[in-house]
Coordinates of C-alpha atoms and ligand atoms in Angstrom, one line a residue:
M1 CA -3.7 81.9 97.7
Q2 CA -6.4 84.1 96.2
H3 CA -6.9 84.3 92.4
W4 CA -7.8 87.3 90.3
D5 CA -7.8 88.2 86.6
V6 CA -5.8 91.4 87.1
I7 CA -3.8 92.7 90.1
I8 CA -3.0 96.4 90.3
A9 CA -0.3 97.5 92.7
G10 CA -0.6 101.2 93.7
G11 CA -3.8 103.2 93.9
G12 CA -2.6 106.6 92.7
S13 CA -3.8 108.4 89.5
A14 CA -2.5 105.6 87.3
G15 CA -3.7 102.7 89.5
L16 CA -7.2 104.2 89.9
A17 CA -7.6 104.4 86.2
A18 CA -6.2 100.9 85.6
A19 CA -8.5 99.4 88.3
L20 CA -11.7 101.1 87.0
T21 CA -10.9 100.1 83.4
S22 CA -10.2 96.5 84.3
A23 CA -13.2 96.0 86.6
R24 CA -15.6 97.8 84.2
A25 CA -14.4 95.4 81.4
G26 CA -15.5 92.4 83.5
A27 CA -12.2 91.3 85.0
R28 CA -12.0 90.3 88.7
T29 CA -9.6 93.0 89.8
L30 CA -7.5 93.5 93.0
L31 CA -6.2 96.9 93.8
I32 CA -3.4 97.0 96.4
E33 CA -2.6 100.3 98.2
R34 CA -0.4 100.9 101.1
Q35 CA -2.0 104.2 102.2
T36 CA -5.5 104.4 103.5
K37 CA -6.8 106.7 100.7
L38 CA -6.6 106.3 96.9
G39 CA -5.2 109.1 94.7
G40 CA -1.5 108.8 95.4
M41 CA 0.4 112.0 95.4
G42 CA -2.8 113.9 94.4
V43 CA -4.2 112.9 97.7
N44 CA -1.5 111.9 100.2
A45 CA 1.0 114.5 99.2
L46 CA -1.6 117.2 98.6
V47 CA -0.6 117.8 94.9
H48 CA -3.5 120.1 94.0
T49 CA -3.6 120.7 90.2
F50 CA -4.3 118.2 87.5
C51 CA -1.9 118.8 84.6
G52 CA -1.9 116.9 81.3
L53 CA -5.7 116.6 81.0
F54 CA -6.0 119.1 78.1
H55 CA -4.9 119.5 74.6
P56 CA -1.7 121.6 74.5
D57 CA -2.9 124.1 72.0
T58 CA -3.9 127.1 74.2
S59 CA -4.7 129.3 71.2
Q60 CA -7.9 127.2 71.0
P61 CA -10.6 126.8 73.6
W62 CA -9.7 124.0 76.1
R63 CA -10.6 120.4 75.2
W64 CA -9.8 117.0 76.8
L65 CA -6.7 115.3 75.6
N66 CA -7.5 111.7 76.5
T67 CA -11.0 110.3 76.9
G68 CA -12.0 107.8 79.5
V69 CA -11.1 107.9 83.2
A70 CA -8.9 111.0 82.9
Q71 CA -11.8 113.0 81.5
E72 CA -14.3 111.4 83.9
V73 CA -12.3 112.3 87.0
G74 CA -11.6 115.8 85.5
E75 CA -15.4 116.4 84.9
L76 CA -16.3 115.1 88.4
M77 CA -13.7 117.4 89.9
M78 CA -15.0 120.4 88.0
E79 CA -18.6 119.6 89.1
R80 CA -17.6 119.2 92.8
T81 CA -15.4 122.3 93.0
G82 CA -17.8 124.5 90.9
Q83 CA -15.2 125.2 88.2
S84 CA -16.6 125.5 84.7
S85 CA -13.2 125.5 82.9
P86 CA -9.6 124.9 83.6
D87 CA -7.2 127.9 84.3
L88 CA -5.0 129.1 81.6
M89 CA -1.5 129.5 83.2
G90 CA 0.9 131.0 80.7
R91 CA 1.1 128.4 77.9
V92 CA -0.8 125.6 79.6
Y93 CA -4.3 124.7 80.8
V94 CA -4.5 123.3 84.4
L95 CA -7.4 122.2 86.6
R96 CA -7.3 123.0 90.3
Q97 CA -8.2 119.9 92.2
H98 CA -9.0 119.3 95.9
P99 CA -7.1 116.3 97.4
S100 CA -10.0 115.5 99.8
L101 CA -12.5 115.4 96.9
F102 CA -10.1 113.4 94.7
A103 CA -10.0 110.7 97.5
S104 CA -13.8 110.7 97.7
I105 CA -14.3 110.6 93.9
A106 CA -11.9 107.6 93.8
D107 CA -13.9 105.9 96.7
E108 CA -17.2 106.4 94.8
L109 CA -16.0 105.3 91.4
C110 CA -14.4 102.1 92.9
A111 CA -17.4 101.3 95.2
A112 CA -19.6 101.2 92.0
Q113 CA -17.6 98.3 90.6
P114 CA -18.6 95.0 92.1
L115 CA -15.7 93.2 90.4
L116 CA -13.2 95.5 92.1
T117 CA -11.7 94.6 95.5
R118 CA -9.5 97.1 97.3
L119 CA -6.8 96.4 99.9
S120 CA -6.0 99.4 102.1
G121 CA -2.9 99.8 104.2
A122 CA -1.4 96.9 102.3
E123 CA 2.1 96.9 101.0
W124 CA 3.1 94.8 98.0
T125 CA 6.4 93.2 99.0
H126 CA 7.3 90.5 96.5
L127 CA 6.6 89.4 92.9
Q128 CA 7.3 86.0 91.5
A129 CA 6.7 84.5 88.0
E130 CA 4.9 81.1 88.0
N131 CA 3.5 78.9 85.2
S132 CA 0.0 80.1 86.1
G133 CA 1.1 83.8 85.9
W134 CA 2.3 86.1 88.7
V135 CA 2.2 85.7 92.4
A136 CA 2.2 88.9 94.4
T137 CA 2.9 89.0 98.2
V138 CA 1.1 91.6 100.2
C139 CA 1.8 92.5 103.8
S140 CA -0.6 94.3 106.1
R141 CA 0.0 94.9 109.8
G142 CA 2.1 91.7 110.3
N143 CA -0.2 89.6 108.0
S144 CA 1.2 88.3 104.8
E145 CA -1.1 87.1 101.9
Q146 CA -0.4 85.8 98.4
H147 CA -2.4 86.8 95.3
Q148 CA -2.2 85.2 91.9
A149 CA -3.2 86.6 88.5
R150 CA -2.2 86.3 84.8
A151 CA -1.8 90.1 84.6
V152 CA -0.2 92.5 87.1
I153 CA -0.1 96.2 86.6
D154 CA 2.6 98.1 88.5
T155 CA 1.4 101.7 89.2
T156 CA 3.4 102.2 92.4
G157 CA 5.4 105.1 90.8
D158 CA 8.6 103.3 92.0
A159 CA 9.0 100.5 89.5
T160 CA 8.5 98.2 92.5
G161 CA 7.9 95.1 90.4
A162 CA 11.0 95.6 88.3
R163 CA 13.1 96.1 91.4
F164 CA 11.8 92.7 92.7
L165 CA 12.7 91.1 89.4
G166 CA 16.2 92.4 88.6
T167 CA 18.3 95.4 87.6
E168 CA 17.9 94.8 83.9
Y169 CA 14.3 95.9 84.1
W170 CA 14.6 99.3 85.7
Q171 CA 16.6 102.5 85.6
Q172 CA 17.2 105.6 87.7
A173 CA 18.7 109.0 87.1
P174 CA 21.8 110.0 89.1
A175 CA 20.8 111.3 92.5
E176 CA 21.7 114.9 91.8
R177 CA 19.5 114.9 88.7
L178 CA 16.4 113.2 90.2
Y179 CA 13.5 115.7 90.3
R180 CA 13.5 117.2 93.7
P181 CA 10.9 116.2 96.4
A182 CA 8.6 118.8 97.8
Y183 CA 6.5 119.3 100.9
V184 CA 3.0 120.5 100.3
C185 CA 0.7 121.7 103.1
G186 CA -2.8 123.3 103.3
L187 CA -3.2 126.8 104.6
P188 CA -6.8 127.6 105.4
Q189 CA -8.2 131.2 105.9
V190 CA -5.7 133.2 103.9
A191 CA -7.4 136.5 103.1
G192 CA -7.1 138.7 100.0
T193 CA -6.9 138.0 96.2
H194 CA -3.7 136.3 95.1
D195 CA -2.6 137.6 91.8
E196 CA 0.9 137.7 90.3
G197 CA 1.6 141.0 92.1
W198 CA 0.6 139.5 95.4
R199 CA 2.9 136.5 94.8
L200 CA 5.8 138.7 93.9
S201 CA 5.5 140.8 97.1
L202 CA 5.2 137.7 99.2
G203 CA 8.3 136.3 97.5
A204 CA 10.2 139.5 98.4
M205 CA 9.0 139.3 102.0
I206 CA 10.2 135.7 102.2
V207 CA 13.7 136.7 100.9
C208 CA 13.8 139.4 103.6
G209 CA 12.9 136.8 106.2
I210 CA 15.8 134.5 105.0
R211 CA 18.3 137.4 105.0
S212 CA 17.3 138.5 108.5
G213 CA 17.7 134.9 109.8
A214 CA 14.0 134.6 110.7
L215 CA 13.4 131.9 108.0
P216 CA 15.6 129.0 107.0
E217 CA 17.3 129.0 103.6
T218 CA 14.9 126.2 102.5
A219 CA 12.0 128.7 102.5
I220 CA 13.3 130.1 99.2
G221 CA 11.6 127.2 97.4
A222 CA 8.0 128.1 98.7
A223 CA 5.2 128.6 96.2
F224 CA 1.6 129.5 97.0
R225 CA -1.5 128.4 95.0
D226 CA -5.2 128.9 95.6
S227 CA -7.3 125.9 96.2
P228 CA -10.6 125.7 94.3
F229 CA -12.3 126.9 97.6
S230 CA -11.9 130.6 98.5
G231 CA -9.7 131.4 101.4
E232 CA -7.7 128.1 101.2
M233 CA -4.2 128.0 99.8
F234 CA -1.6 125.3 99.3
M235 CA 2.0 126.0 100.0
T236 CA 4.6 123.9 98.1
I237 CA 8.2 123.9 99.4
D238 CA 10.7 122.4 97.0
L239 CA 13.6 120.8 98.8
E240 CA 17.2 120.1 97.7
A241 CA 17.1 117.0 100.0
G242 CA 20.8 116.7 100.1
Q243 CA 21.1 117.0 96.3
A244 CA 23.7 114.4 95.3
L245 CA 23.1 112.5 98.5
W246 CA 19.3 112.2 98.0
D247 CA 18.0 108.7 97.8
P248 CA 14.3 108.4 97.6
F249 CA 14.5 104.7 98.6
D250 CA 16.4 105.4 101.8
A251 CA 13.9 105.7 104.7
H252 CA 16.4 107.7 106.9
K253 CA 16.8 110.3 104.1
R254 CA 13.1 110.4 103.6
A255 CA 12.5 111.1 107.3
E256 CA 15.0 113.9 107.3
M257 CA 13.4 115.4 104.2
E258 CA 9.9 115.2 105.7
S259 CA 10.9 116.8 108.9
A260 CA 12.8 119.6 107.0
G261 CA 9.6 120.2 105.0
R262 CA 7.5 120.5 108.1
H263 CA 10.1 122.7 109.9
T264 CA 10.3 125.1 106.9
A265 CA 6.5 125.2 106.5
L266 CA 6.0 125.9 110.2
S267 CA 8.7 128.7 110.1
L268 CA 6.9 130.3 107.1
W269 CA 3.5 130.1 108.9
T270 CA 4.9 131.6 112.1
Y271 CA 6.7 134.4 110.1
L272 CA 3.8 135.2 107.7
R273 CA 1.2 135.4 110.5
V274 CA 3.2 138.3 112.0
Q275 CA 4.5 139.9 108.8
H276 CA 1.6 139.6 106.3
E277 CA -1.9 140.9 107.0
D278 CA -3.5 138.2 104.8
F279 CA -2.1 135.4 106.9
K280 CA -3.1 136.9 110.3
H281 CA -6.0 134.5 110.9
C282 CA -4.5 131.5 109.3
P283 CA -4.5 128.4 111.7
P284 CA -1.5 126.0 111.6
P285 CA -0.8 124.3 108.2
S286 CA -2.5 120.9 107.6
W287 CA 0.1 118.3 106.9
P288 CA 0.1 115.8 104.1
A289 CA 0.2 112.0 104.8
Q290 CA 3.6 112.1 103.0
A291 CA 6.0 114.5 101.3
G292 CA 5.7 114.6 97.5
I293 CA 8.2 112.5 95.6
R294 CA 8.6 113.5 92.0
E295 CA 11.0 110.8 90.7
T296 CA 12.4 107.5 91.9
A297 CA 12.9 104.6 89.3
C298 CA 11.3 103.8 86.0
Y299 CA 10.8 100.5 84.1
I300 CA 12.8 99.6 81.0
G301 CA 10.1 98.6 78.6
D302 CA 10.1 97.6 74.9
H303 CA 10.2 101.3 74.1
I304 CA 12.0 104.0 76.2
L305 CA 10.1 107.2 75.2
T306 CA 12.6 110.0 74.7
S307 CA 12.4 113.7 75.3
D308 CA 13.1 114.3 71.5
E309 CA 10.2 112.1 70.6
L310 CA 8.0 114.2 72.9
A311 CA 9.4 117.5 71.8
S312 CA 8.9 116.7 68.1
C313 CA 5.3 115.6 68.9
Q314 CA 6.1 112.1 67.5
R315 CA 3.0 110.0 66.9
F316 CA 2.9 106.2 66.7
E317 CA 0.5 104.0 64.7
N318 CA -0.3 101.8 67.7
E319 CA -0.1 104.6 70.4
V320 CA -2.2 104.0 73.5
A321 CA -2.3 107.5 75.1
L322 CA -1.4 111.1 74.4
A323 CA 1.0 113.4 76.3
G324 CA 0.6 117.1 76.1
W325 CA 2.3 118.6 79.2
P326 CA 5.7 120.3 78.6
M327 CA 8.8 118.8 80.2
E328 CA 8.8 120.4 83.6
K329 CA 12.3 119.7 84.9
R330 CA 12.8 120.2 88.6
E331 CA 16.4 119.2 89.2
T332 CA 16.9 121.9 91.8
A333 CA 14.7 123.5 94.4
K334 CA 15.0 126.9 92.6
G335 CA 12.0 126.3 90.4
P336 CA 11.2 124.4 87.1
K337 CA 13.0 124.6 83.8
F338 CA 10.5 124.0 80.9
R339 CA 11.1 122.3 77.6
F340 CA 8.0 122.9 75.5
F341 CA 7.0 120.6 72.6
D342 CA 8.1 122.1 69.2
R343 CA 4.4 122.6 68.2
P344 CA 1.2 123.0 70.2
E345 CA 0.3 119.4 69.5
P346 CA 0.3 116.2 71.6
A347 CA 2.8 113.4 71.4
G348 CA 1.9 109.7 71.3
I349 CA 2.8 107.0 73.9
P350 CA 3.3 103.6 72.3
P351 CA 2.4 100.3 74.1
G352 CA 6.1 99.5 74.5
C353 CA 6.4 102.1 77.2
L354 CA 4.0 100.1 79.4
M355 CA 5.3 96.5 78.8
N356 CA 8.4 94.4 78.3
Q357 CA 8.1 91.3 76.1
R358 CA 10.5 89.5 78.4
L359 CA 7.9 89.9 81.2
P360 CA 4.6 88.7 79.7
G361 CA 1.6 89.7 81.7
L362 CA 3.4 92.5 83.6
Y363 CA 2.4 96.0 82.7
F364 CA 3.5 99.4 84.2
A365 CA 2.0 102.9 84.0
G366 CA 2.0 106.3 85.7
R367 CA 5.3 107.9 86.7
C368 CA 7.3 104.6 86.5
L369 CA 6.5 103.9 82.8
S370 CA 9.4 103.4 80.4
A371 CA 10.8 106.9 79.5
D372 CA 14.1 108.8 79.7
H373 CA 14.6 111.2 82.6
E374 CA 13.7 114.4 80.6
A375 CA 10.6 112.8 79.0
L376 CA 9.4 111.8 82.5
A377 CA 9.2 115.5 83.4
S378 CA 6.2 115.6 81.1
L379 CA 4.7 112.1 81.5
R380 CA 4.6 112.1 85.3
V381 CA 1.7 114.6 85.6
M382 CA -1.6 113.1 86.9
G383 CA -3.7 113.6 83.7
T384 CA -1.1 111.6 81.7
C385 CA -0.8 109.0 84.5
M386 CA -4.5 108.3 84.4
A387 CA -4.3 107.9 80.6
T388 CA -1.4 105.4 80.8
G389 CA -3.1 103.5 83.7
Q390 CA -6.2 103.1 81.6
A391 CA -4.0 102.0 78.6
A392 CA -2.1 99.4 80.6
A393 CA -5.4 97.8 81.7
L394 CA -6.7 97.8 78.1
L395 CA -3.4 96.1 77.0
A396 CA -3.7 93.5 79.7
L397 CA -7.3 92.8 78.7
A398 CA -6.6 92.7 75.0
A399 CA -3.8 90.2 75.5
K400 CA -6.5 87.9 76.8
I401 CA -4.2 86.8 79.6
A402 CA -6.4 88.6 82.1
Ligands
FAD1 C1 5.5 118.1 94.8 C2 4.9 117.6 93.6 C3 4.2 118.5 92.8 C4 3.5 118.0 91.7 N1 2.7 118.8 90.9 C5 1.9 118.3 90.0 C6 0.9 119.1 89.4 O1 0.8 120.3 89.7 N2 0.0 118.5 88.5 C7 0.2 117.2 88.2 O2 -0.6 116.7 87.4 N3 1.2 116.4 88.7 C8 2.0 116.9 89.6 N4 3.0 116.2 90.2 C9 3.2 114.8 89.7 C10 2.2 113.8 90.1 O3 1.6 114.1 91.4 C11 2.7 112.4 90.2 O4 3.7 112.1 89.3 C12 1.6 111.4 90.0 O5 0.7 111.5 91.1 C13 2.1 110.0 89.8 O6 0.9 109.2 89.7 P1 1.1 107.6 89.9 O7 -0.2 107.0 90.0 O8 2.1 107.2 88.9 O9 1.9 107.5 91.3 P2 1.5 108.0 92.7 O10 0.6 109.1 92.7 O11 2.8 108.1 93.4 O12 0.7 106.7 93.3 C14 1.4 105.5 93.6 C15 0.6 104.8 94.6 O13 1.2 103.5 94.9 C16 1.2 103.3 96.2 N5 2.3 102.4 96.5 C17 3.6 102.6 96.2 N6 4.3 101.5 96.5 C18 3.5 100.6 97.0 C19 3.6 99.2 97.5 N7 4.8 98.6 97.5 N8 2.5 98.6 97.9 C20 1.3 99.2 97.8 N9 1.1 100.4 97.4 C21 2.2 101.1 97.0 C22 1.5 104.7 96.8 O14 1.0 104.7 98.2 C23 0.6 105.5 95.9 O15 -0.7 105.7 96.4 C24 3.6 116.6 91.3 C25 4.4 115.8 92.1 C26 5.0 116.2 93.2 C27 5.7 115.3 94.1

């Protein structure tokens, strides 16, 4: 048994922020990650824009919404990619990010913390309450280890800890309403400038390809975005994934969805190389380590943040982070439906979204925080996940149980 002050399970946006905050405050911190790189979906699923980093009022010059790790990572990304400001896309500011650089920034920031220990390729498989706190079991390549701490922060995105503890601690939307998964891949060496007109004519070409039978129906959900580096693009293919039969916890269904994503991406690459001059010299797509999963399960905390609270820009006296991204609902592969906040102002996230009094010492953050399905469509973006990850660590430290 190894002993820590704080254990963080999951090294995505939320876990990274929690781990840095905890170690910087002097707590002996363990960060458990089952992939080989930190950054979660922003690295392993090639999600390539940071949303939720900026104040929602786009009539004003851009400004950071949450200070701390979210701003720090955003600033480093701007510096490394040579961007001096975020992009204004319609009614929101977004920052293009590069997944390879995000992984490296996470490595550097973690390596600078002597009190932070990272486990890589290690899956958290069990959680148990004991008098001395929590005991987490971790498996890696056939090895099983136990780690004990007074505070555990679940940033796995899947409410993994709650699912170990019992059905009363987590919730999940019905399968047909879960935000759809998507397959994102990198496309190097795409020529030309890619404005709205370019995107529209590309969309029309894809529709023709589907009508003629050259492309599968799933290609209709393809969207193309520039990386911060010229010539490189990312292609995102939203997938229905069986709609009402979709179960993100079913490994068989995930395998089918991953291979449908690759099949669609490869068909698009093959088709566009012949049909579209700008894709003529594009080598095969680079695959992500995993498909992008937008929604699985959430915790039930002391407060379940609702879409109406977000939309009305509700603030809380004891709020621990701010949300500013509109609710971007993706219940089908046909594109998002937005619900904007009533005013161009942020909403508060109270501590009860990150804890449950019946589970002292267990905190949760990122896309498995306590919120309703529609609110999650805003709170799950990476900027907000970093802010809630940081807040969860501060709550654990303030409770003096860490
Ligand atoms: C296709 C797609 C497009 C998106 N577009 C955007 C966008 O443009 N901008 C934006 O800001 N957000 C976007 N998002 C949302 C965003 O990427 C995620 O909601 C966000 O990354 C969640 O962060 P997180 O830290 O909560 O979880 P994750 O990023 O999912 O990280 C969780 C980490 O926990 C690890 N983990 C899970 N279970 C275990 C376990 N049992 N043991 C050990 N480790 C474990 C995982 O490997 C992972 O690294 C998108 C998401 C998808 C899927």
